[in-house]
Amino acid sequence: MNTITAQQVINTAELLAHWQGHRNLTRKVIEVFPEKELFDYSIGGMRSFAGMVMELLAIGGPGIQEIATNTVNELNEQFKGITQKEQLLQLWDESTVTINTYWAQIPAERFSEEITIFGKYKGTVWSSVFYFIDNEIHHRGQGYVYLRSLGIEPPFFWDRP
């Protein structure tokens, strides 16, 4: 009789590094945007890229903090008074620190636990984290379209160190 053992494809540190690679690239996209267009430019009735980034800020750090502490956070995408690129980048960098800090507090065995993130969305810890990453990639793609329509070459999509 053959015994099959499960092998881990990726560990939590590698998953965090993968996500932070995406976050580094998204930061580069924010940096490339002209200040005015970052907050005001829109195509087809979509939000500005700054509005999309604020959604990402509302999800990433607070979501990981919620998972680590088992404390439900309200999803809040409203960042009042943020009108400059440097402010947005500062929030992005603070969010990176929050993610790294709370990620370290999540035991690997929790990733398969059922949760309701932000008190609304049912799934597992890992499915929630994948959503955070997928959502960021989706919005970054919209940012790429905005940049190209403005005649600006976006950062290479594979440049995620």
PDB file of N, CA and C in Angstrom, residues 55-126:
ATOM      1  N   GLU A  55      -8.954  51.851  -1.705  1.00  0.00           N
ATOM      2  CA  GLU A  55      -9.614  50.566  -1.453  1.00  0.00           C
ATOM      3  C   GLU A  55      -8.583  49.519  -1.031  1.00  0.00           C
ATOM      4  N   LEU A  56      -7.469  49.465  -1.735  1.00  0.00           N
ATOM      5  CA  LEU A  56      -6.423  48.501  -1.395  1.00  0.00           C
ATOM      6  C   LEU A  56      -5.881  48.751   0.010  1.00  0.00           C
ATOM      7  N   LEU A  57      -5.738  50.016   0.365  1.00  0.00           N
ATOM      8  CA  LEU A  57      -5.285  50.370   1.710  1.00  0.00           C
ATOM      9  C   LEU A  57      -6.302  49.966   2.770  1.00  0.00           C
ATOM     10  N   ALA A  58      -7.571  50.054   2.432  1.00  0.00           N
ATOM     11  CA  ALA A  58      -8.628  49.702   3.376  1.00  0.00           C
ATOM     12  C   ALA A  58      -8.700  48.191   3.614  1.00  0.00           C
ATOM     13  N   ILE A  59      -8.205  47.424   2.659  1.00  0.00           N
ATOM     14  CA  ILE A  59      -8.320  45.969   2.740  1.00  0.00           C
ATOM     15  C   ILE A  59      -7.059  45.312   3.302  1.00  0.00           C
ATOM     16  N   GLY A  60      -5.894  45.626   2.749  1.00  0.00           N
ATOM     17  CA  GLY A  60      -4.666  44.891   3.071  1.00  0.00           C
ATOM     18  C   GLY A  60      -4.264  44.907   4.532  1.00  0.00           C
ATOM     19  N   GLY A  61      -3.835  46.055   5.017  1.00  0.00           N
ATOM     20  CA  GLY A  61      -3.383  46.160   6.410  1.00  0.00           C
ATOM     21  C   GLY A  61      -4.469  45.823   7.413  1.00  0.00           C
ATOM     22  N   PRO A  62      -5.641  46.461   7.301  1.00  0.00           N
ATOM     23  CA  PRO A  62      -6.712  46.137   8.245  1.00  0.00           C
ATOM     24  C   PRO A  62      -7.157  44.672   8.179  1.00  0.00           C
ATOM     25  N   GLY A  63      -7.138  44.089   6.989  1.00  0.00           N
ATOM     26  CA  GLY A  63      -7.539  42.684   6.856  1.00  0.00           C
ATOM     27  C   GLY A  63      -6.567  41.754   7.561  1.00  0.00           C
ATOM     28  N   ILE A  64      -5.282  41.973   7.372  1.00  0.00           N
ATOM     29  CA  ILE A  64      -4.279  41.131   8.032  1.00  0.00           C
ATOM     30  C   ILE A  64      -4.299  41.362   9.539  1.00  0.00           C
ATOM     31  N   GLN A  65      -4.506  42.606   9.955  1.00  0.00           N
ATOM     32  CA  GLN A  65      -4.620  42.897  11.390  1.00  0.00           C
ATOM     33  C   GLN A  65      -5.815  42.147  11.972  1.00  0.00           C
ATOM     34  N   GLU A  66      -6.925  42.161  11.259  1.00  0.00           N
ATOM     35  CA  GLU A  66      -8.121  41.451  11.728  1.00  0.00           C
ATOM     36  C   GLU A  66      -7.856  39.950  11.855  1.00  0.00           C
ATOM     37  N   ILE A  67      -7.206  39.379  10.871  1.00  0.00           N
ATOM     38  CA  ILE A  67      -6.903  37.948  10.910  1.00  0.00           C
ATOM     39  C   ILE A  67      -5.992  37.625  12.091  1.00  0.00           C
ATOM     40  N   ALA A  68      -4.980  38.443  12.308  1.00  0.00           N
ATOM     41  CA  ALA A  68      -4.010  38.184  13.376  1.00  0.00           C
ATOM     42  C   ALA A  68      -4.613  38.353  14.763  1.00  0.00           C
ATOM     43  N   THR A  69      -5.508  39.318  14.921  1.00  0.00           N
ATOM     44  CA  THR A  69      -6.018  39.642  16.262  1.00  0.00           C
ATOM     45  C   THR A  69      -7.407  39.088  16.549  1.00  0.00           C
ATOM     46  N   ASN A  70      -8.056  38.521  15.521  1.00  0.00           N
ATOM     47  CA  ASN A  70      -9.436  38.048  15.657  1.00  0.00           C
ATOM     48  C   ASN A  70     -10.383  39.156  16.094  1.00  0.00           C
ATOM     49  N   THR A  71     -10.074  40.373  15.678  1.00  0.00           N
ATOM     50  CA  THR A  71     -10.914  41.524  15.966  1.00  0.00           C
ATOM     51  C   THR A  71     -11.481  42.020  14.647  1.00  0.00           C
ATOM     52  N   VAL A  72     -12.805  42.093  14.556  1.00  0.00           N
ATOM     53  CA  VAL A  72     -13.437  42.505  13.307  1.00  0.00           C
ATOM     54  C   VAL A  72     -13.219  43.994  13.078  1.00  0.00           C
ATOM     55  N   ASN A  73     -12.725  44.328  11.903  1.00  0.00           N
ATOM     56  CA  ASN A  73     -12.553  45.719  11.489  1.00  0.00           C
ATOM     57  C   ASN A  73     -13.651  46.074  10.500  1.00  0.00           C
ATOM     58  N   GLU A  74     -14.120  47.292  10.572  1.00  0.00           N
ATOM     59  CA  GLU A  74     -15.079  47.773   9.582  1.00  0.00           C
ATOM     60  C   GLU A  74     -14.306  48.164   8.329  1.00  0.00           C
ATOM     61  N   LEU A  75     -14.818  47.750   7.175  1.00  0.00           N
ATOM     62  CA  LEU A  75     -14.187  48.114   5.915  1.00  0.00           C
ATOM     63  C   LEU A  75     -14.455  49.595   5.654  1.00  0.00           C
ATOM     64  N   ASN A  76     -13.397  50.393   5.619  1.00  0.00           N
ATOM     65  CA  ASN A  76     -13.534  51.832   5.446  1.00  0.00           C
ATOM     66  C   ASN A  76     -12.576  52.307   4.367  1.00  0.00           C
ATOM     67  N   GLU A  77     -13.110  52.636   3.206  1.00  0.00           N
ATOM     68  CA  GLU A  77     -12.295  53.070   2.071  1.00  0.00           C
ATOM     69  C   GLU A  77     -12.154  54.590   1.999  1.00  0.00           C
ATOM     70  N   GLN A  78     -12.693  55.301   2.972  1.00  0.00           N
ATOM     71  CA  GLN A  78     -12.661  56.768   2.949  1.00  0.00           C
ATOM     72  C   GLN A  78     -11.442  57.274   3.702  1.00  0.00           C
ATOM     73  N   PHE A  79     -10.530  57.880   2.985  1.00  0.00           N
ATOM     74  CA  PHE A  79      -9.334  58.465   3.565  1.00  0.00           C
ATOM     75  C   PHE A  79      -9.427  59.967   3.363  1.00  0.00           C
ATOM     76  N   LYS A  80     -10.040  60.635   4.305  1.00  0.00           N
ATOM     77  CA  LYS A  80     -10.276  62.081   4.208  1.00  0.00           C
ATOM     78  C   LYS A  80      -8.952  62.844   4.242  1.00  0.00           C
ATOM     79  N   GLY A  81      -8.872  63.875   3.437  1.00  0.00           N
ATOM     80  CA  GLY A  81      -7.720  64.765   3.449  1.00  0.00           C
ATOM     81  C   GLY A  81      -6.521  64.265   2.657  1.00  0.00           C
ATOM     82  N   ILE A  82      -6.640  63.130   2.008  1.00  0.00           N
ATOM     83  CA  ILE A  82      -5.533  62.621   1.201  1.00  0.00           C
ATOM     84  C   ILE A  82      -5.697  63.182  -0.211  1.00  0.00           C
ATOM     85  N   THR A  83      -4.875  64.176  -0.533  1.00  0.00           N
ATOM     86  CA  THR A  83      -4.994  64.871  -1.820  1.00  0.00           C
ATOM     87  C   THR A  83      -3.670  64.958  -2.564  1.00  0.00           C
ATOM     88  N   GLN A  84      -2.618  64.385  -1.990  1.00  0.00           N
ATOM     89  CA  GLN A  84      -1.296  64.456  -2.609  1.00  0.00           C
ATOM     90  C   GLN A  84      -0.698  63.055  -2.726  1.00  0.00           C
ATOM     91  N   LYS A  85       0.063  62.874  -3.771  1.00  0.00           N
ATOM     92  CA  LYS A  85       0.704  61.581  -4.009  1.00  0.00           C
ATOM     93  C   LYS A  85       1.571  61.164  -2.821  1.00  0.00           C
ATOM     94  N   GLU A  86       2.341  62.094  -2.265  1.00  0.00           N
ATOM     95  CA  GLU A  86       3.226  61.755  -1.139  1.00  0.00           C
ATOM     96  C   GLU A  86       2.439  61.235   0.063  1.00  0.00           C
ATOM     97  N   GLN A  87       1.263  61.791   0.289  1.00  0.00           N
ATOM     98  CA  GLN A  87       0.412  61.301   1.381  1.00  0.00           C
ATOM     99  C   GLN A  87      -0.018  59.863   1.113  1.00  0.00           C
ATOM    100  N   LEU A  88      -0.406  59.596  -0.126  1.00  0.00           N
ATOM    101  CA  LEU A  88      -0.846  58.259  -0.511  1.00  0.00           C
ATOM    102  C   LEU A  88       0.310  57.264  -0.385  1.00  0.00           C
ATOM    103  N   LEU A  89       1.489  57.659  -0.825  1.00  0.00           N
ATOM    104  CA  LEU A  89       2.656  56.783  -0.707  1.00  0.00           C
ATOM    105  C   LEU A  89       3.027  56.527   0.756  1.00  0.00           C
ATOM    106  N   GLN A  90       2.870  57.541   1.596  1.00  0.00           N
ATOM    107  CA  GLN A  90       3.150  57.355   3.021  1.00  0.00           C
ATOM    108  C   GLN A  90       2.181  56.335   3.613  1.00  0.00           C
ATOM    109  N   LEU A  91       0.894  56.444   3.272  1.00  0.00           N
ATOM    110  CA  LEU A  91      -0.086  55.458   3.744  1.00  0.00           C
ATOM    111  C   LEU A  91       0.254  54.067   3.222  1.00  0.00           C
ATOM    112  N   TRP A  92       0.702  53.998   1.972  1.00  0.00           N
ATOM    113  CA  TRP A  92       1.079  52.706   1.376  1.00  0.00           C
ATOM    114  C   TRP A  92       2.223  52.075   2.171  1.00  0.00           C
ATOM    115  N   ASP A  93       3.232  52.890   2.484  1.00  0.00           N
ATOM    116  CA  ASP A  93       4.384  52.385   3.235  1.00  0.00           C
ATOM    117  C   ASP A  93       3.982  51.975   4.652  1.00  0.00           C
ATOM    118  N   GLU A  94       3.116  52.734   5.284  1.00  0.00           N
ATOM    119  CA  GLU A  94       2.625  52.373   6.618  1.00  0.00           C
ATOM    120  C   GLU A  94       1.844  51.068   6.567  1.00  0.00           C
ATOM    121  N   SER A  95       1.066  50.882   5.509  1.00  0.00           N
ATOM    122  CA  SER A  95       0.303  49.650   5.332  1.00  0.00           C
ATOM    123  C   SER A  95       1.237  48.450   5.174  1.00  0.00           C
ATOM    124  N   THR A  96       2.346  48.656   4.477  1.00  0.00           N
ATOM    125  CA  THR A  96       3.332  47.579   4.310  1.00  0.00           C
ATOM    126  C   THR A  96       3.865  47.139   5.664  1.00  0.00           C
ATOM    127  N   VAL A  97       4.172  48.100   6.524  1.00  0.00           N
ATOM    128  CA  VAL A  97       4.657  47.784   7.868  1.00  0.00           C
ATOM    129  C   VAL A  97       3.575  47.048   8.651  1.00  0.00           C
ATOM    130  N   THR A  98       2.342  47.505   8.560  1.00  0.00           N
ATOM    131  CA  THR A  98       1.231  46.848   9.260  1.00  0.00           C
ATOM    132  C   THR A  98       1.081  45.402   8.803  1.00  0.00           C
ATOM    133  N   ILE A  99       1.118  45.197   7.490  1.00  0.00           N
ATOM    134  CA  ILE A  99       0.984  43.837   6.955  1.00  0.00           C
ATOM    135  C   ILE A  99       2.111  42.959   7.482  1.00  0.00           C
ATOM    136  N   ASN A 100       3.337  43.428   7.402  1.00  0.00           N
ATOM    137  CA  ASN A 100       4.473  42.626   7.871  1.00  0.00           C
ATOM    138  C   ASN A 100       4.386  42.333   9.358  1.00  0.00           C
ATOM    139  N   THR A 101       3.987  43.320  10.131  1.00  0.00           N
ATOM    140  CA  THR A 101       3.901  43.161  11.586  1.00  0.00           C
ATOM    141  C   THR A 101       2.855  42.125  11.967  1.00  0.00           C
ATOM    142  N   TYR A 102       1.653  42.254  11.428  1.00  0.00           N
ATOM    143  CA  TYR A 102       0.575  41.345  11.812  1.00  0.00           C
ATOM    144  C   TYR A 102       0.702  39.985  11.145  1.00  0.00           C
ATOM    145  N   TRP A 103       1.282  39.941   9.948  1.00  0.00           N
ATOM    146  CA  TRP A 103       1.485  38.655   9.264  1.00  0.00           C
ATOM    147  C   TRP A 103       2.294  37.718  10.159  1.00  0.00           C
ATOM    148  N   ALA A 104       3.326  38.267  10.797  1.00  0.00           N
ATOM    149  CA  ALA A 104       4.214  37.473  11.651  1.00  0.00           C
ATOM    150  C   ALA A 104       3.469  36.865  12.841  1.00  0.00           C
ATOM    151  N   GLN A 105       2.278  37.384  13.136  1.00  0.00           N
ATOM    152  CA  GLN A 105       1.494  36.900  14.271  1.00  0.00           C
ATOM    153  C   GLN A 105       0.464  35.834  13.883  1.00  0.00           C
ATOM    154  N   ILE A 106       0.401  35.482  12.612  1.00  0.00           N
ATOM    155  CA  ILE A 106      -0.586  34.508  12.139  1.00  0.00           C
ATOM    156  C   ILE A 106       0.087  33.145  12.024  1.00  0.00           C
ATOM    157  N   PRO A 107      -0.306  32.193  12.877  1.00  0.00           N
ATOM    158  CA  PRO A 107       0.278  30.854  12.771  1.00  0.00           C
ATOM    159  C   PRO A 107      -0.138  30.180  11.457  1.00  0.00           C
ATOM    160  N   ALA A 108       0.748  29.391  10.895  1.00  0.00           N
ATOM    161  CA  ALA A 108       0.495  28.739   9.604  1.00  0.00           C
ATOM    162  C   ALA A 108      -0.805  27.939   9.614  1.00  0.00           C
ATOM    163  N   GLU A 109      -1.116  27.299  10.729  1.00  0.00           N
ATOM    164  CA  GLU A 109      -2.332  26.465  10.785  1.00  0.00           C
ATOM    165  C   GLU A 109      -3.622  27.280  10.683  1.00  0.00           C
ATOM    166  N   ARG A 110      -3.549  28.579  10.927  1.00  0.00           N
ATOM    167  CA  ARG A 110      -4.746  29.424  10.810  1.00  0.00           C
ATOM    168  C   ARG A 110      -5.188  29.628   9.364  1.00  0.00           C
ATOM    169  N   PHE A 111      -4.289  29.454   8.411  1.00  0.00           N
ATOM    170  CA  PHE A 111      -4.602  29.771   7.028  1.00  0.00           C
ATOM    171  C   PHE A 111      -5.751  28.953   6.452  1.00  0.00           C
ATOM    172  N   SER A 112      -6.030  27.808   7.029  1.00  0.00           N
ATOM    173  CA  SER A 112      -7.151  26.997   6.535  1.00  0.00           C
ATOM    174  C   SER A 112      -8.431  27.224   7.343  1.00  0.00           C
ATOM    175  N   GLU A 113      -8.381  28.085   8.346  1.00  0.00           N
ATOM    176  CA  GLU A 113      -9.568  28.371   9.172  1.00  0.00           C
ATOM    177  C   GLU A 113     -10.610  29.169   8.400  1.00  0.00           C
ATOM    178  N   GLU A 114     -11.863  28.881   8.693  1.00  0.00           N
ATOM    179  CA  GLU A 114     -12.977  29.658   8.143  1.00  0.00           C
ATOM    180  C   GLU A 114     -13.072  30.970   8.915  1.00  0.00           C
ATOM    181  N   ILE A 115     -13.232  32.059   8.175  1.00  0.00           N
ATOM    182  CA  ILE A 115     -13.391  33.379   8.795  1.00  0.00           C
ATOM    183  C   ILE A 115     -14.451  34.159   8.025  1.00  0.00           C
ATOM    184  N   THR A 116     -14.878  35.245   8.623  1.00  0.00           N
ATOM    185  CA  THR A 116     -15.728  36.216   7.933  1.00  0.00           C
ATOM    186  C   THR A 116     -15.000  37.547   8.030  1.00  0.00           C
ATOM    187  N   ILE A 117     -14.260  37.879   6.975  1.00  0.00           N
ATOM    188  CA  ILE A 117     -13.408  39.066   7.005  1.00  0.00           C
ATOM    189  C   ILE A 117     -14.271  40.330   6.936  1.00  0.00           C
ATOM    190  N   PHE A 118     -13.923  41.312   7.726  1.00  0.00           N
ATOM    191  CA  PHE A 118     -14.651  42.572   7.838  1.00  0.00           C
ATOM    192  C   PHE A 118     -16.112  42.336   8.237  1.00  0.00           C
ATOM    193  N   GLY A 119     -16.372  41.201   8.862  1.00  0.00           N
ATOM    194  CA  GLY A 119     -17.718  40.884   9.317  1.00  0.00           C
ATOM    195  C   GLY A 119     -18.706  40.633   8.188  1.00  0.00           C
ATOM    196  N   LYS A 120     -18.204  40.492   6.937  1.00  0.00           N
ATOM    197  CA  LYS A 120     -19.096  40.387   5.785  1.00  0.00           C
ATOM    198  C   LYS A 120     -18.789  39.232   4.843  1.00  0.00           C
ATOM    199  N   TYR A 121     -17.511  38.941   4.634  1.00  0.00           N
ATOM    200  CA  TYR A 121     -17.107  38.060   3.539  1.00  0.00           C
ATOM    201  C   TYR A 121     -16.571  36.745   4.084  1.00  0.00           C
ATOM    202  N   LYS A 122     -17.312  35.672   3.828  1.00  0.00           N
ATOM    203  CA  LYS A 122     -16.938  34.350   4.335  1.00  0.00           C
ATOM    204  C   LYS A 122     -15.906  33.697   3.434  1.00  0.00           C
ATOM    205  N   GLY A 123     -15.009  32.982   4.059  1.00  0.00           N
ATOM    206  CA  GLY A 123     -13.977  32.243   3.341  1.00  0.00           C
ATOM    207  C   GLY A 123     -12.981  31.694   4.346  1.00  0.00           C
ATOM    208  N   THR A 124     -11.815  31.377   3.866  1.00  0.00           N
ATOM    209  CA  THR A 124     -10.734  30.958   4.750  1.00  0.00           C
ATOM    210  C   THR A 124      -9.725  32.098   4.826  1.00  0.00           C
ATOM    211  N   VAL A 125      -8.790  31.963   5.736  1.00  0.00           N
ATOM    212  CA  VAL A 125      -7.733  32.967   5.804  1.00  0.00           C
ATOM    213  C   VAL A 125      -7.010  33.018   4.463  1.00  0.00           C
ATOM    214  N   TRP A 126      -6.617  31.862   3.927  1.00  0.00           N
ATOM    215  CA  TRP A 126      -5.866  31.882   2.668  1.00  0.00           C
ATOM    216  C   TRP A 126      -6.693  32.433   1.518  1.00  0.00           C
TER     217      TRP A 126
END
